[in-house]
Coordinates of C-alpha atoms in Angstrom, one line a residue:
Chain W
X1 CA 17.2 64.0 7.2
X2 CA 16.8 62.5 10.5
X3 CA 16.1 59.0 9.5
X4 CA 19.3 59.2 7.3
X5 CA 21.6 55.8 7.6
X6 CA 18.9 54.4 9.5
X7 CA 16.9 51.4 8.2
X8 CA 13.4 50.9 9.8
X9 CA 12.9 47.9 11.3
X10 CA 10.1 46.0 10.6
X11 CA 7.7 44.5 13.4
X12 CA 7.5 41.4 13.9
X13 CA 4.6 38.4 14.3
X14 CA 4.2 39.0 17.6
X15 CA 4.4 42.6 17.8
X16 CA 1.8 42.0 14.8
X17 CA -0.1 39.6 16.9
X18 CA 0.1 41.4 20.1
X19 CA 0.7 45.4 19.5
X20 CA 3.1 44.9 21.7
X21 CA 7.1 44.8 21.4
X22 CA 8.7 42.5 22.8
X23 CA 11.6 42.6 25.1
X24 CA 14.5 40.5 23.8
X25 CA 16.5 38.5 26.0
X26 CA 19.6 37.5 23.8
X27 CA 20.6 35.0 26.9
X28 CA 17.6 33.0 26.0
X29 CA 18.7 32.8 22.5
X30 CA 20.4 29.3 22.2
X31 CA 21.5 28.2 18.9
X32 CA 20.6 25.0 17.4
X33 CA 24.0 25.3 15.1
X34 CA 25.5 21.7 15.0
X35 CA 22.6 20.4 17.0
X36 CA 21.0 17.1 15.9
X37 CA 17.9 18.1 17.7
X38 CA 15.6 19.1 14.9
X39 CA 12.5 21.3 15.4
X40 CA 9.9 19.3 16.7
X41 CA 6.8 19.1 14.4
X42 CA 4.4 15.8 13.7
X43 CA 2.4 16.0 10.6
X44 CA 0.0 13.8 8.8
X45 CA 2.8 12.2 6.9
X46 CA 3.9 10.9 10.6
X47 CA 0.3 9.2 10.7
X48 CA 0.0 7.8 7.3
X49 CA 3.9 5.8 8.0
X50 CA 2.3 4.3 11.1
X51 CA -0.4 2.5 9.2
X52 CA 2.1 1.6 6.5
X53 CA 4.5 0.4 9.3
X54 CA 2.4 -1.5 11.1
X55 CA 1.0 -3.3 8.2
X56 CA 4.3 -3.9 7.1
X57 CA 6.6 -4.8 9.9
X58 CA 3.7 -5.6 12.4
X59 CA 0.4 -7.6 11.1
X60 CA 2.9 -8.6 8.1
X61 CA -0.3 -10.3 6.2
X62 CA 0.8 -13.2 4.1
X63 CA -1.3 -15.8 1.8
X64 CA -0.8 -19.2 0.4
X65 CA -1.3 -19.1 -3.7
X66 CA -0.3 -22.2 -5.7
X67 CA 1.7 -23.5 -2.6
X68 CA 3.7 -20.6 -2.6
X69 CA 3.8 -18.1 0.3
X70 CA 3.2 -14.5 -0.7
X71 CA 4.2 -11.5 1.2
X72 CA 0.7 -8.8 0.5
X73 CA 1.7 -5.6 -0.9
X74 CA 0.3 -2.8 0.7
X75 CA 0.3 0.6 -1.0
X76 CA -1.5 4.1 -0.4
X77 CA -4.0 4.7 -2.8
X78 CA -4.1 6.5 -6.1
X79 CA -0.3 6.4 -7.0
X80 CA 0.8 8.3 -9.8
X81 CA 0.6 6.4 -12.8
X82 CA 4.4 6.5 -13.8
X83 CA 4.8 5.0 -10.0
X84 CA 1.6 2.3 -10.4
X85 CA 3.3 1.0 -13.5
X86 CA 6.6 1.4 -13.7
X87 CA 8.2 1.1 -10.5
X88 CA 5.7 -0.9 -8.5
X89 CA 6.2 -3.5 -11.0
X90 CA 6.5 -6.2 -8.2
X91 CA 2.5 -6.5 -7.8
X92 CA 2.0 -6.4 -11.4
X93 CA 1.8 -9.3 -14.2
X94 CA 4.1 -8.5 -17.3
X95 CA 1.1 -7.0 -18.8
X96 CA 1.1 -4.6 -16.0
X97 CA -2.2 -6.1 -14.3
X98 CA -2.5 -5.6 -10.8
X99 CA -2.1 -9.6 -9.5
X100 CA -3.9 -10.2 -6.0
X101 CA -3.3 -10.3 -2.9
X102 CA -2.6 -6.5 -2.4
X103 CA -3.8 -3.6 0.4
X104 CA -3.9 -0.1 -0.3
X105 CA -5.4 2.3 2.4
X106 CA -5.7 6.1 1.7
X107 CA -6.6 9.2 4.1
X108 CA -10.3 10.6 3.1
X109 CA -11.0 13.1 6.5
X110 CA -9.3 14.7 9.2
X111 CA -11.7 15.8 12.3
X112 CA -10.6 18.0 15.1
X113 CA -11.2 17.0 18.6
X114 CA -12.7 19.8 20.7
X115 CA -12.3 19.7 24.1
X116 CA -9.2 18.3 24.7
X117 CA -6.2 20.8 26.2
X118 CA -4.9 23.0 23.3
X119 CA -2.4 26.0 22.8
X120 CA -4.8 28.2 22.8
X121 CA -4.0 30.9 20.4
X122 CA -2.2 29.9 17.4
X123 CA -0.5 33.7 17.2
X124 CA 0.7 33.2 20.6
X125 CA 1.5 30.0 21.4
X126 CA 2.1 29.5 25.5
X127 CA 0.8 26.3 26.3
X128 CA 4.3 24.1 25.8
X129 CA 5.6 21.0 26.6
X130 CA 9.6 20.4 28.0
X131 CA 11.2 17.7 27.0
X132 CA 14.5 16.9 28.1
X133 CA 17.5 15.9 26.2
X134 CA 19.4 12.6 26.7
X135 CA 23.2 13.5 27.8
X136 CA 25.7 13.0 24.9
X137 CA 29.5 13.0 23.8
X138 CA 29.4 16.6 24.2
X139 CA 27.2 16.6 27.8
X140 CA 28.4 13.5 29.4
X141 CA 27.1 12.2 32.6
X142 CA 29.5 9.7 33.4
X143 CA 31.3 8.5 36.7
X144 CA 34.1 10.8 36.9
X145 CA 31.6 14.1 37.0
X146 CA 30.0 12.0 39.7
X147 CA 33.1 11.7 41.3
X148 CA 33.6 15.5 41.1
X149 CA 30.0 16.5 42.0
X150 CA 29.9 17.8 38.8
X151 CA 26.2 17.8 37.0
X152 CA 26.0 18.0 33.3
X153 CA 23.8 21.0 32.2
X154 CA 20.5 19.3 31.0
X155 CA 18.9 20.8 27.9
X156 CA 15.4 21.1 27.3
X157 CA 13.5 21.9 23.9
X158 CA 10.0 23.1 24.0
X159 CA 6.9 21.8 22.4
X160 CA 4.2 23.7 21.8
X161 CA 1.0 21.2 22.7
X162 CA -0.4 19.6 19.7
X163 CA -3.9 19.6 18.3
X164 CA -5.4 16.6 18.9
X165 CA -7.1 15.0 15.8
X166 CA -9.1 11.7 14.4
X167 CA -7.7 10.6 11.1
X168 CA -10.2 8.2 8.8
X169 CA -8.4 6.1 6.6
X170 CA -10.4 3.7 4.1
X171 CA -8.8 0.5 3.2
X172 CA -9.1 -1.8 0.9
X173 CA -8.3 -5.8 0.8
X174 CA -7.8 -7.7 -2.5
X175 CA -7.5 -11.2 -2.8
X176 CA -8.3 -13.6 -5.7
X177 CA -9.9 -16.0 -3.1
X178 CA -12.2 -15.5 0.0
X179 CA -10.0 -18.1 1.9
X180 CA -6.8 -15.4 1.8
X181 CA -9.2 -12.4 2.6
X182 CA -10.3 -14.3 5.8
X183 CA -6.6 -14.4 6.8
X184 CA -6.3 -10.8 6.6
X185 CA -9.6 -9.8 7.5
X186 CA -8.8 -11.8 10.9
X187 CA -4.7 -10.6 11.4
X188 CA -6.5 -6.3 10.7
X189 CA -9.3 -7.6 13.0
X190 CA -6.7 -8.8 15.7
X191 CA -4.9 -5.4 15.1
X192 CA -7.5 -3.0 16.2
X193 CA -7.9 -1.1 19.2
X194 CA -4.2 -0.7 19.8
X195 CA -1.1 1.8 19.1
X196 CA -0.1 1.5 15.4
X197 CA 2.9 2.5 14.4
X198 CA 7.3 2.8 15.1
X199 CA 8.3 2.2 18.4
X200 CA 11.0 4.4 17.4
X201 CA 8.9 7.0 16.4
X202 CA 5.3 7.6 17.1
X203 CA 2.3 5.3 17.7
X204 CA -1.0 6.5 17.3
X205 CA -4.3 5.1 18.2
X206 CA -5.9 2.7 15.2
X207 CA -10.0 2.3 16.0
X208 CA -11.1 -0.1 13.3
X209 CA -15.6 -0.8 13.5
X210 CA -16.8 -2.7 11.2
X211 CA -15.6 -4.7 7.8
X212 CA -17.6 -5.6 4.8
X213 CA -16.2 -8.4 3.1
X214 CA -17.8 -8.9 -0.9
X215 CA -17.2 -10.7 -3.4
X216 CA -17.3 -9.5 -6.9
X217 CA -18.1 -11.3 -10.3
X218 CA -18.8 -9.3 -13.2
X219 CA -19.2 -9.7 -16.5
X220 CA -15.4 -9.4 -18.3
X221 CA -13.2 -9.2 -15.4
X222 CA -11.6 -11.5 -12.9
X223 CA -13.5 -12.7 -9.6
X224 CA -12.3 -10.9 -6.9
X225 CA -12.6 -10.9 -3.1
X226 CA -12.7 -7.6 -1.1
X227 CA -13.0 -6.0 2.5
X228 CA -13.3 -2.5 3.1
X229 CA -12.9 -1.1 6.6
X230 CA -12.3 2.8 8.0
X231 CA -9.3 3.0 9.8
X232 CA -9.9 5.5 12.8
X233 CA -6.1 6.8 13.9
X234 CA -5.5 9.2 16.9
X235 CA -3.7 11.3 16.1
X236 CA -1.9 14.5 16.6
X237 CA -0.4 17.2 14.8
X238 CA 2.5 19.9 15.3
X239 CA 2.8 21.5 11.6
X240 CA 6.2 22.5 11.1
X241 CA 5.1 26.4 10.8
X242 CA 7.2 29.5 12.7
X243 CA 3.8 30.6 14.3
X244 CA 4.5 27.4 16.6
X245 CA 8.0 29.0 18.2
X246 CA 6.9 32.6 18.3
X247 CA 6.7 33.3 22.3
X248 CA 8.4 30.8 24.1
X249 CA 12.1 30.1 23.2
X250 CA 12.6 26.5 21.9
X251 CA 15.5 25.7 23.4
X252 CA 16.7 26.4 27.3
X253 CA 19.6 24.8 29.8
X254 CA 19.3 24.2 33.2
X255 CA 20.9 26.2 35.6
X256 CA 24.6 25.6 35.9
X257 CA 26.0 25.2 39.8
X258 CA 29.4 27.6 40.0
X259 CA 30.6 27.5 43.2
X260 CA 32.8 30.1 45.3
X261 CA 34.5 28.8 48.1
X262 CA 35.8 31.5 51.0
X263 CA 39.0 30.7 52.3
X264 CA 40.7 32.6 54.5
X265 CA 44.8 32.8 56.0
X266 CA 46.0 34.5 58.7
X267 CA 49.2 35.3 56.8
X268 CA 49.5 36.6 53.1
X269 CA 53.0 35.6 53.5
X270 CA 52.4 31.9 54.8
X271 CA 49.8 31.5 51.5
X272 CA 51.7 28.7 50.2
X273 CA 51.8 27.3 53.0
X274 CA 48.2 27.0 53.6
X275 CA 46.8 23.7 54.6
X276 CA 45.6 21.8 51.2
X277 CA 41.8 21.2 51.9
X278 CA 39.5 23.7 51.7
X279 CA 36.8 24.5 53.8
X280 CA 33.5 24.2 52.1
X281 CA 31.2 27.1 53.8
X282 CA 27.9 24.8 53.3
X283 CA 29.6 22.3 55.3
X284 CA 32.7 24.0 57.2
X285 CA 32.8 20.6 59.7
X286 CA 32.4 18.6 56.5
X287 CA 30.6 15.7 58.1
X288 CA 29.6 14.9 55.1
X289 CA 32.1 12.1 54.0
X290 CA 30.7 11.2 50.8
X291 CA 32.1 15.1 49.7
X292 CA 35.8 15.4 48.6
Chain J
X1 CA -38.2 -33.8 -52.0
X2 CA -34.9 -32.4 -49.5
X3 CA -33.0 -29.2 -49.3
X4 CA -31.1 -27.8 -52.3
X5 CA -27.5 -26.5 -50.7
X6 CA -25.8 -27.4 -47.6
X7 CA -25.3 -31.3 -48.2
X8 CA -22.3 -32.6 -46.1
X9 CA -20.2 -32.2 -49.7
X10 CA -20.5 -29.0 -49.8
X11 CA -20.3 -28.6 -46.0
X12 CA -16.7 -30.4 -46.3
X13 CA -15.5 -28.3 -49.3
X14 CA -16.1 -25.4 -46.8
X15 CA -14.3 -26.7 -43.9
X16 CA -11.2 -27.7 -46.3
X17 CA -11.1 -24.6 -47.8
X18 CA -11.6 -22.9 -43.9
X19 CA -8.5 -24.8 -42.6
X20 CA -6.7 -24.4 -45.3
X21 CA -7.1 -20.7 -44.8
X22 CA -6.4 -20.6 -41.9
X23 CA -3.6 -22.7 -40.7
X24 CA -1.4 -21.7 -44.2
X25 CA -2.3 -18.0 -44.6
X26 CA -3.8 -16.6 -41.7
X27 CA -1.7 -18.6 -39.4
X28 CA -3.3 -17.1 -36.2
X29 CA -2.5 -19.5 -33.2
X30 CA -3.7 -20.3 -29.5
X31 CA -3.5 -22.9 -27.0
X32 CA -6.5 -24.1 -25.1
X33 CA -6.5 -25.0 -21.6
X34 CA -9.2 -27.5 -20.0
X35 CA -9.8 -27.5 -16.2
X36 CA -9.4 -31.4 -15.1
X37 CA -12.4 -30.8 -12.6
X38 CA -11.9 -34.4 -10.9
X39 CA -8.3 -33.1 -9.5
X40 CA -8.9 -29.2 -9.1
X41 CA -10.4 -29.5 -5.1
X42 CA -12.5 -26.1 -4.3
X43 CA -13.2 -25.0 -0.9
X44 CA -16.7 -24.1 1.0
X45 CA -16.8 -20.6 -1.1
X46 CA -16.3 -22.3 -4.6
X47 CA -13.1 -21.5 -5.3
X48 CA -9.6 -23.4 -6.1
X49 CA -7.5 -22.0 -3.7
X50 CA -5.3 -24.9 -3.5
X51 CA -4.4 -24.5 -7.0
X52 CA -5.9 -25.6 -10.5
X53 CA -5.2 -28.4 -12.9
X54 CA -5.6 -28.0 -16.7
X55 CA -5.6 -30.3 -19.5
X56 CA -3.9 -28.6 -22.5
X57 CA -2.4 -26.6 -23.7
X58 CA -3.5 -28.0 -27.3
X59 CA -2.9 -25.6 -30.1
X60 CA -5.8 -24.4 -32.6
X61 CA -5.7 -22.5 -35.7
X62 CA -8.1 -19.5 -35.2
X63 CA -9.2 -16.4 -36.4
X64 CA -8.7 -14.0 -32.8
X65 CA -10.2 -10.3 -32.6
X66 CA -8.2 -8.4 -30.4
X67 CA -9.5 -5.4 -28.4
X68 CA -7.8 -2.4 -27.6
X69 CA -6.1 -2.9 -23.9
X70 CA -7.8 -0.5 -21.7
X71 CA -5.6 0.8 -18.8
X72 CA -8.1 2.6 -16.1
X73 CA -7.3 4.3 -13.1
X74 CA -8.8 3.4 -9.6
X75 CA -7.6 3.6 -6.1
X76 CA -5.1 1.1 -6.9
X77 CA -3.5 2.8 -9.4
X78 CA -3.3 1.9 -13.1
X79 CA -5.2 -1.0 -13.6
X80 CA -4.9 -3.6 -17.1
X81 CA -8.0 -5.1 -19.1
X82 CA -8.2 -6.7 -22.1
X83 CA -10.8 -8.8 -24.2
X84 CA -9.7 -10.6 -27.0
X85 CA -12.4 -13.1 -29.2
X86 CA -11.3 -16.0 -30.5
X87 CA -13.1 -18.4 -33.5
X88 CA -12.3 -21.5 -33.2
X89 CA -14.1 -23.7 -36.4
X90 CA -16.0 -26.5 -35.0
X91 CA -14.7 -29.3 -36.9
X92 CA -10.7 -28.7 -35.0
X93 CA -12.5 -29.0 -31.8
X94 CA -14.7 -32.0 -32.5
X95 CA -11.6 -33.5 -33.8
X96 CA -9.5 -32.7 -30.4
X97 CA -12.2 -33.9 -28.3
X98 CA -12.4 -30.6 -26.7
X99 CA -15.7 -28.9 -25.7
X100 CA -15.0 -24.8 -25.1
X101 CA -16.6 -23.9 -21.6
X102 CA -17.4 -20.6 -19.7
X103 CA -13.8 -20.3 -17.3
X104 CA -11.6 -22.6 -19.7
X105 CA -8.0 -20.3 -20.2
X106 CA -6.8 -19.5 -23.8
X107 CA -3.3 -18.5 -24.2
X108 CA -2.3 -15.8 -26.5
X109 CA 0.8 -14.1 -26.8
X110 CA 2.2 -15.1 -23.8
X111 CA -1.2 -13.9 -21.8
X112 CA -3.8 -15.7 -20.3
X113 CA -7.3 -15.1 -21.4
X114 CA -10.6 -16.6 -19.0
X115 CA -13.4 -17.6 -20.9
X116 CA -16.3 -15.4 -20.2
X117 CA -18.8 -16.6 -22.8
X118 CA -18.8 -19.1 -25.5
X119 CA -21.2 -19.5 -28.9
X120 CA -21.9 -21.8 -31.3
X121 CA -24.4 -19.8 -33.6
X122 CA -23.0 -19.7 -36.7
X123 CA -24.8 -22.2 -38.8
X124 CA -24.4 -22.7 -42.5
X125 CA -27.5 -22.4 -44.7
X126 CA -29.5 -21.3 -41.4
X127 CA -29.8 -25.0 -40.2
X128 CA -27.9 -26.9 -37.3
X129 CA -27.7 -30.9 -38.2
X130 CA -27.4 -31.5 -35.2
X131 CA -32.0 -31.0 -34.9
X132 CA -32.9 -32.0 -38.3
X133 CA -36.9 -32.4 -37.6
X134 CA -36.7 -35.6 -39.0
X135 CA -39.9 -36.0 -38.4
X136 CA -41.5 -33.8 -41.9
X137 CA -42.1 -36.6 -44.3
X138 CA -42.3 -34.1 -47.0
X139 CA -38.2 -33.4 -46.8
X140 CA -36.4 -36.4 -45.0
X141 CA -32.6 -36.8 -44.9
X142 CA -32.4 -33.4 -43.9
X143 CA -29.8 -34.4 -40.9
X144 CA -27.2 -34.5 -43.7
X145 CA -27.6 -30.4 -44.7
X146 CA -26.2 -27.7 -42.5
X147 CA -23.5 -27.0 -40.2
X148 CA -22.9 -25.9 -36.8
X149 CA -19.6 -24.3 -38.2
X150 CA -17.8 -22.8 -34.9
X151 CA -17.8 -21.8 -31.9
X152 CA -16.5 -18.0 -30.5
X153 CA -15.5 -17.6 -27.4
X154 CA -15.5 -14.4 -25.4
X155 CA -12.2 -13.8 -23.3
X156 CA -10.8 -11.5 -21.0
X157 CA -7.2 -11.3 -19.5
X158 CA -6.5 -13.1 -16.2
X159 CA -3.0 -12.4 -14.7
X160 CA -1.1 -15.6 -15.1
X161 CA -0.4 -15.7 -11.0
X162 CA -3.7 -16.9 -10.1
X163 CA -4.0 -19.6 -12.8
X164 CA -0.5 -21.0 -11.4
X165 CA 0.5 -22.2 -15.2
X166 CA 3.6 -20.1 -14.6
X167 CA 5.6 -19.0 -12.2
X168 CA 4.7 -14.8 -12.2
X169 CA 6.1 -13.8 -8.9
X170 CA 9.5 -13.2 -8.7

């Protein structure tokens, strides 16, 4: 048979996508073995640690109960119950009741935003971002490749451009007491309209309207003080999906400088005797002093 | 003429008989906690937020109905309720001086239980002495038949860090 020893090989996503093969360039194929460079992807998970940071290591809401100082607890909403009972045990009484102050803030929507620049097709990706690489141990830039005129290679890592999206969040703000629920209502308040999130990660728009502060008293249970606010992130998303890296190649170098120098002698025999400095052909006077 | 049953004799039989029931064979105990309302400031919204002071504890024999706790799931998580009733007989209070009131705190097995309602309508024979309608010619002394016989008090659990008896937090 003619197809004997020969395994078909199936198409790909973007052959798939496009009907078309594509032509592979294995030069543009640069491993990410033993890079710490990840894959770059922000997901909603990235957006919900932004609120929980900033409450926690920004607004850092505090109240004053029996002359003691207490640090509020902020959690996201509807736990599991084995983690609501038995390992947040540090807002909890030893009967297990929740014990006031205490935040907890949970995602409800997430809304597209239209008409902002996309990537526009998800099966083929083109619209990409570059970002560029810091030098390293392996790709120094340091004053002795200065010295030599020597440029490290720079690598870049492409992004596809993200979807742009508006996150609601509801919150909720328990207190025992309407005097610790101002506090907080005034330190979220304060908070709103700017970048939430870690500096050292990502900061996303927090949009906060309106707050309705209540205060509860019904029959059989506890009085209780409470705000509830929407928390409006922007935000954006880059799922961590292949379809993302299908056209463009995630990860390229800038173009390396190798230089060929002509030098010529007027005698093959008096070669080692040739006059140490070279002539530099883009600069045969070499005016330029700064040059070695 | 007067009423038949319910003179003070007989009214004292009961309540020997009713402590001795209860403090040597039922033996079911709780300690009652009275806000002090001269040193407990509140702020513009009602509310102590500075902190609460409490006479008490003082300990009562008492017969206490326990409910089932409930443990309900919100946003929050897994939340704790509980309501306990506790009978107090009238005659223990009267003769501590202390007067149960809607928000008082009873403490049982090491929880802390808010007041939510209290009621004195148990009367024996049907008549409080306390309004004897004196006024009937036809049946006088009737001030000395009856008794107002105890007082039962609603509860429900309060987590020990607001009332500030204890130290909760770690």
């Amino acid at each position: 048979m003619a197809t004997k020893g020969r395994t078909p090989t199936p198409k790909s996503q973007y052959e798939i996508s496009t009907g078309q093969a594509k032509e592979l360039n294995r030069g543009n194929k640069n491993s990410f073995k033993g890079d710490t460079t990840k894959p770059f992807s922000i997901e909603f998970k990235d957006i919900d640690e932004s609120i929980m940071y900033y409450f926690q290591n920004v607004i850092k809401p505090f109240v004053i109960q029996n002359g003691q100082r207490i640090a509020v607890p902020v959690i996201y909403g509807s736990p599991e119950r084995w983690k609501s009972i038995q390992r947040d045990g540090y807002y909890r009484d030893k009967e297990g009741k929740i014990m006031a102050p205490i935040i907890m803030f949970k995602r409800n929507s997430v809304t597209p935003v239209k008409g902002q620049y996309n990537k526009l097709d998800a099966n083929n990706p083109i619209n990409v971002a570059y970002f560029q690489k810091r030098y390293n141990k392996q790709n120094a830039y340091d004053k002795f490749n200065i010295l030599n005129n020597r440029v490290p290679i720079n690598e870049f890592y492409a992004v596809v451009v993200p979807n742009h999206v508006t996150v609601s969040y509801s919150c909720i703000v328990m207190t025992y007491y309407m005097e610790q629920l101002n506090k907080i209502v005034e330190s979220v308040t304060y908070a709103s309209d700017s970048y939430w999130g870690n500096p050292e990660r990502f900061k996303f728009k927090a949009n906060i309207d309106s707050i309705a502060t209540v205060t509860e008293l019904t029959d059989g249970t506890d009085r209780i003080a409470k705000a509830t606010f929407d928390i409006s992130m922007n935000g954006y998303i880059i799922p961590d999906i292949p379809q993302k890296d299908l056209t463009v190649d995630k990860k390229v170098f800038s173009t390396g400088q190798f230089i060929v120098e002509t030098e010529t002698v007027v005698d093959i025999n008096g070669i080692n005797n040739r006059p140490q400095k070279s002539i530099n052909i883009k600069n045969p006077q070499n005016t330029d002093t700064g040059n070695f | 003429m007067c009423a038949l049953f319910g003179r003070q004799r007989d009214i004292n039989l009961f309540t020997t008989i009713t402590r001795e029931l209860m403090g040597d064979i039922i033996t079911q105990q709780c300690a009652f906690y009275k806000y002090k309302l001269e040193q407990t400031a509140i702020n513009i919204y009602g509310e102590a937020s500075e902190g609460r002071f409490f006479d008490g504890p003082t300990l009562f024999n008492c017969l206490i109905e326990r409910q089932d706790q409930q443990f309900t799931v919100d946003d929050f998580g897994v939340e704790y309720a509980r309501n306990v009733v506790f009978r107090f007989l009238r005659e223990d209070l009267i003769d501590a001086n202390l007067v149960p009131e809607v928000g008082d705190v009873i403490l049982y097995n090491g929880g802390y239980y808010e007041v939510d309602s209290t009621n004195s309508n148990q009367y024996l024979l049907g008549k409080d002495p306390d309004y004897p309608n004196e006024t009937n010619p036809l049946n006088p002394e009737l001030s000395q038949f009856g008794s107002n016989y105890s007082i039962i008090c609603s509860t429900h659990y309060t987590p020990a860090d607001k009332l500030g008896i204890e130290l909760t937090r770690l």
